[in-house]
Tab-separated table of C-alpha atoms in Angstrom:
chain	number	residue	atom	x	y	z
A	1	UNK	CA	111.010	153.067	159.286
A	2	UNK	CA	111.153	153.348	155.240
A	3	UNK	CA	114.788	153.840	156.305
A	4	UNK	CA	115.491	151.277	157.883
A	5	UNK	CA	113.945	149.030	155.089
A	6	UNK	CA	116.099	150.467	152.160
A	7	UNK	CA	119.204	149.819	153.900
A	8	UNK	CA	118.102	146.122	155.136
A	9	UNK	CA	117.355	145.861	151.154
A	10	UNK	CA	120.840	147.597	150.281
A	11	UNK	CA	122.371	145.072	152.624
A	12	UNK	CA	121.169	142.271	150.968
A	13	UNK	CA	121.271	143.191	147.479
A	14	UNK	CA	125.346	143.643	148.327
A	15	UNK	CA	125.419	140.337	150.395
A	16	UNK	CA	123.871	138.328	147.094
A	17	UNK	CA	126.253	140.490	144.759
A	18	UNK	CA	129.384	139.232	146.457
A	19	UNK	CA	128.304	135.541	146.452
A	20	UNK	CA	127.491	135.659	142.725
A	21	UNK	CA	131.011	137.393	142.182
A	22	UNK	CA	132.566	134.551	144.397
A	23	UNK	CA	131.053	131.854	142.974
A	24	UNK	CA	131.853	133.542	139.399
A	25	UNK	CA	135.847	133.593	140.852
A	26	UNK	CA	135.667	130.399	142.713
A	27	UNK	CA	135.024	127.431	140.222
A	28	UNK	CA	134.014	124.402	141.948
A	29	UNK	CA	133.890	120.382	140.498
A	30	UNK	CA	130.911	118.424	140.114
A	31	UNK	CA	130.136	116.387	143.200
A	32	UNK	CA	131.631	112.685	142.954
A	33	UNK	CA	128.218	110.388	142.846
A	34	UNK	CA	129.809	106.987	143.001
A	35	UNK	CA	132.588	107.543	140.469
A	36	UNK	CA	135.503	105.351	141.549
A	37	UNK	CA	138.866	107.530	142.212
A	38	UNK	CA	142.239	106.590	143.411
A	39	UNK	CA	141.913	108.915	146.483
A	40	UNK	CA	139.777	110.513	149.099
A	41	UNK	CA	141.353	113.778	150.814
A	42	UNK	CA	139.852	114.571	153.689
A	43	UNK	CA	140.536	118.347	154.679
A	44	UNK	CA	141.023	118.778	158.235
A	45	UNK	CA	139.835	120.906	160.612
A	46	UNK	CA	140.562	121.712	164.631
A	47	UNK	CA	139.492	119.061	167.487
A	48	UNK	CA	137.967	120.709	170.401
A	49	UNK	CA	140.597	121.633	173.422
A	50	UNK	CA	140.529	117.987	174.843
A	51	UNK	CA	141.398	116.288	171.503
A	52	UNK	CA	138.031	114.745	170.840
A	53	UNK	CA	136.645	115.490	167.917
A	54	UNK	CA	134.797	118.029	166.706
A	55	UNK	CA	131.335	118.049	165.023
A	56	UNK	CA	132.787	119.591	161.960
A	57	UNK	CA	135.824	117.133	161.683
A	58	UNK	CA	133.561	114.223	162.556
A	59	UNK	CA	131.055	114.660	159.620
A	60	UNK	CA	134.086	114.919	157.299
A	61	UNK	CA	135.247	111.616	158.522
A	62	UNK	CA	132.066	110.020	158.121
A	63	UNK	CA	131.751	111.082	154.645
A	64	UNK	CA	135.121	110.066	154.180
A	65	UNK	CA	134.590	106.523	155.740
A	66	UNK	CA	131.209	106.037	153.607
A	67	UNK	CA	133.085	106.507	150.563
A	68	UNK	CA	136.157	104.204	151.561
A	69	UNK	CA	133.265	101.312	152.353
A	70	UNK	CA	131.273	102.463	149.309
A	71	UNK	CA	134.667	101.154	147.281
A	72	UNK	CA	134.815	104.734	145.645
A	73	UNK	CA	138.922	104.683	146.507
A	74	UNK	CA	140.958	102.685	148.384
A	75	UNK	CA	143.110	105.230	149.649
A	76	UNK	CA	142.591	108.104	152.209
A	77	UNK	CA	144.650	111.092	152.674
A	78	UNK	CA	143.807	112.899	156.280
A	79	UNK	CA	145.445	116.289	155.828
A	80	UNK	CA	146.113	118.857	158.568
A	81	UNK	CA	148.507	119.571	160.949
A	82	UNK	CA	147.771	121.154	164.821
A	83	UNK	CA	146.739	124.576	163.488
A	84	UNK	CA	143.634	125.133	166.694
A	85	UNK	CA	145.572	123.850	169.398
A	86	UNK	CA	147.869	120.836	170.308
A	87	UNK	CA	146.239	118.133	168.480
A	88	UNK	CA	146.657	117.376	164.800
A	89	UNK	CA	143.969	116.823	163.110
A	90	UNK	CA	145.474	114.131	160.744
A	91	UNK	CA	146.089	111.870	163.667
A	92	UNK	CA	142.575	112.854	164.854
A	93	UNK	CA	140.718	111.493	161.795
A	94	UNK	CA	142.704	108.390	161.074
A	95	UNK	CA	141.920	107.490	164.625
A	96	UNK	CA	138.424	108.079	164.376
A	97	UNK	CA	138.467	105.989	160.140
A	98	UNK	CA	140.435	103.231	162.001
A	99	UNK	CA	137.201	102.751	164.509
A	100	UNK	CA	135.219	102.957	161.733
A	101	UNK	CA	136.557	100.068	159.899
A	102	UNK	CA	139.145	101.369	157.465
A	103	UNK	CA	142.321	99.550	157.502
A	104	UNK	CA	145.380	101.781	158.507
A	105	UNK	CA	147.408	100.547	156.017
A	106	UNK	CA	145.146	102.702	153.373
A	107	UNK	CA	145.035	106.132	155.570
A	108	UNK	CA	148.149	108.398	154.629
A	109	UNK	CA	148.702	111.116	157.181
A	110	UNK	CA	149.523	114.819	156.067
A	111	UNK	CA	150.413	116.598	159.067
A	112	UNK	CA	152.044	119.827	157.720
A	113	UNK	CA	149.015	121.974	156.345
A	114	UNK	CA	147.891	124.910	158.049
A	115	UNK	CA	144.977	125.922	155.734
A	116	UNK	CA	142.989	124.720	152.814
A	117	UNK	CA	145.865	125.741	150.096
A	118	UNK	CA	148.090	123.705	152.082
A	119	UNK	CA	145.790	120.532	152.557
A	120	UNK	CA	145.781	120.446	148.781
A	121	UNK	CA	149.789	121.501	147.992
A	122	UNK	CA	150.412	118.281	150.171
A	123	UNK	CA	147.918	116.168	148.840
A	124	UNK	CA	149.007	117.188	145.461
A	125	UNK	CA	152.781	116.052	146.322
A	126	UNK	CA	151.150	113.030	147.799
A	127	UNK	CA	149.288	111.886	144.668
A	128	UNK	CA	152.183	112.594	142.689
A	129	UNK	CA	154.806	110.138	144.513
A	130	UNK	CA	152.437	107.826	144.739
A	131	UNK	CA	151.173	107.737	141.091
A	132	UNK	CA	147.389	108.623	142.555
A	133	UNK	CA	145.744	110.314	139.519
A	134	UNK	CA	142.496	111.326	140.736
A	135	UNK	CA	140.805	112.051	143.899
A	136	UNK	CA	137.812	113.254	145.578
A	137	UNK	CA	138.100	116.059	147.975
A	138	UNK	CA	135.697	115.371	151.257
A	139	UNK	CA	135.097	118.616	153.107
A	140	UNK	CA	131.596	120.740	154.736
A	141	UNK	CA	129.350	121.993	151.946
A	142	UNK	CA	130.717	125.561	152.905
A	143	UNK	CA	134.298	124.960	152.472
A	144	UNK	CA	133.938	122.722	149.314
A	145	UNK	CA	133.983	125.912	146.922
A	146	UNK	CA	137.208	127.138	148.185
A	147	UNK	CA	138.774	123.746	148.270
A	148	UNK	CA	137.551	122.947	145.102
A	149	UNK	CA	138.987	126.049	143.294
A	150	UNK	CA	142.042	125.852	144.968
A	151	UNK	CA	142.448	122.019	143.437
A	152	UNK	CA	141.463	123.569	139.890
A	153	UNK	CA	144.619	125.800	140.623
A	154	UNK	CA	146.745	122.489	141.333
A	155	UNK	CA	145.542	120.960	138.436
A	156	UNK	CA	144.037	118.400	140.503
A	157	UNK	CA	141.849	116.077	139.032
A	158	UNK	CA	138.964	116.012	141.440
A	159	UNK	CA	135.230	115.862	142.187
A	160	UNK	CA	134.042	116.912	145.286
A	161	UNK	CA	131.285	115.668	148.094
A	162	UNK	CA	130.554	117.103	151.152
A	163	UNK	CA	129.720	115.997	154.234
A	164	UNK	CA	126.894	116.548	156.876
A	165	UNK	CA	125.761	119.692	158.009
A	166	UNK	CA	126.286	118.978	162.100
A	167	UNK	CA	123.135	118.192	163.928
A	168	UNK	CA	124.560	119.989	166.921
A	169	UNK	CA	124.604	123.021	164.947
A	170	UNK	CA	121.547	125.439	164.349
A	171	UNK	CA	120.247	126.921	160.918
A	172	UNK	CA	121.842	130.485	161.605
A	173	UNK	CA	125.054	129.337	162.899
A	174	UNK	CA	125.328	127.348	159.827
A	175	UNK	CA	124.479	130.386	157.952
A	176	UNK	CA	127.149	132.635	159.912
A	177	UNK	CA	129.603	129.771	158.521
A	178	UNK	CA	128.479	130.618	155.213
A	179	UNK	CA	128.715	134.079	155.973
A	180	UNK	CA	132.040	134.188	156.916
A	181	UNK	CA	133.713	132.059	154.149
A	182	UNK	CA	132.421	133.507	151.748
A	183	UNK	CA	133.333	136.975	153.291
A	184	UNK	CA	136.665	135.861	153.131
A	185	UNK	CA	136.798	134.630	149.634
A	186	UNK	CA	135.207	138.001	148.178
A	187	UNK	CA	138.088	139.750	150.098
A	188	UNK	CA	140.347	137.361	148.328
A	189	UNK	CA	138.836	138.040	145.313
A	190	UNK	CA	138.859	142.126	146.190
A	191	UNK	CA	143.143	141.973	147.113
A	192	UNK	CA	143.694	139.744	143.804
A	193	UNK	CA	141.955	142.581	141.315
A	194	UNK	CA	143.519	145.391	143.509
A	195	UNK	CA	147.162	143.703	143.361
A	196	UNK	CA	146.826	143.595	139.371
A	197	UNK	CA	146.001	147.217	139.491
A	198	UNK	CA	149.319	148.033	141.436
């Protein structure tokens, strides 16, 4: 049993070592509190297989809306293209901001990305043609760290605030979300250091 107890401790001890060393690698900005920007990007993510939306996607669009109603910015980018299945998720959200009250005439639709580095390429490009200086990047508290570093990359000026954890979703599925992002951003981390060594 003593065993089994060291490597449940070994386990650990590595699982809390590779979020300090992400969160060391991935830098992420302060969250937003009421500071007026010229844009909210909202980062997509998949409907479910009928088009309706998902919890995920509809917590970001809440946040989003909040914000746009809160007079924070009066301009919303929806960015993702149909990466899941058929449906892209820009169309999906401005739908669902439109039924919450915000004009369409202040929702821009960015239906190209594929991923988080390509939500914020295309924002980027957006911002930049239409003179949109700063923004705040809307996205689940698990996926803000990523986005957020990404931005830094860009040379984004941003803040960040996240959205609702989903009250469909239970405390160690939420976890396994964590789990697996930040998996995949230690990886990241792991190929970057091993590509300089080559």
């Amino acid at each position: 049993m003593t065993i089994v107890y060291i490597l449940l401790f070994l386990v650990i001890l590595c699982f809390f070592i590779a979020i300090t060393v992400t969160c060391l690698n991935f830098n992420k900005a302060a969250n937003n509190s009421g500071q007026k920007r010229d844009v909210i990007i909202v980062l997509g993510y998949p409907a479910k297989k009928d088009g309706s939306i998902s919890p995920i996607l509809r917590e970001r669009i809440n946040e989003a809306s909040k914000l746009y109603h809160e007079g924070v910015a009066g301009t919303i980018i929806c960015t993702g293209a149909a990466v899941a299945n058929i449906y892209i998720e820009a169309d999906i959200m401005a739908q669902a901001l439109i039924e919450l009250g915000v004009p369409d005439y202040c929702i821009i639709r960015e239906k190209l990305a594929k991923g988080t580095y390509d939500n914020l390429v295309n924002s980027r490009k957006i911002m930049q043609d239409r003179k949109l200086n700063t923004a705040v990047i809307v996205s689940s508290p698990w996926h803000l760290r990523k986005a957020s570093s990404y931005a830094f990359k860009l040379e984004i000026d941003h803040t960040v605030e996240k959205s609702k954890f989903p009250h469909e979703y239970l405390l160690i599925g939420i976890g396994m979300i964590y789990l697996y992002i930040y998996t995949q951003m230690f990886i990241n981390i792991l190929k970057h250091y091993q590509s300089r060594k080559i």
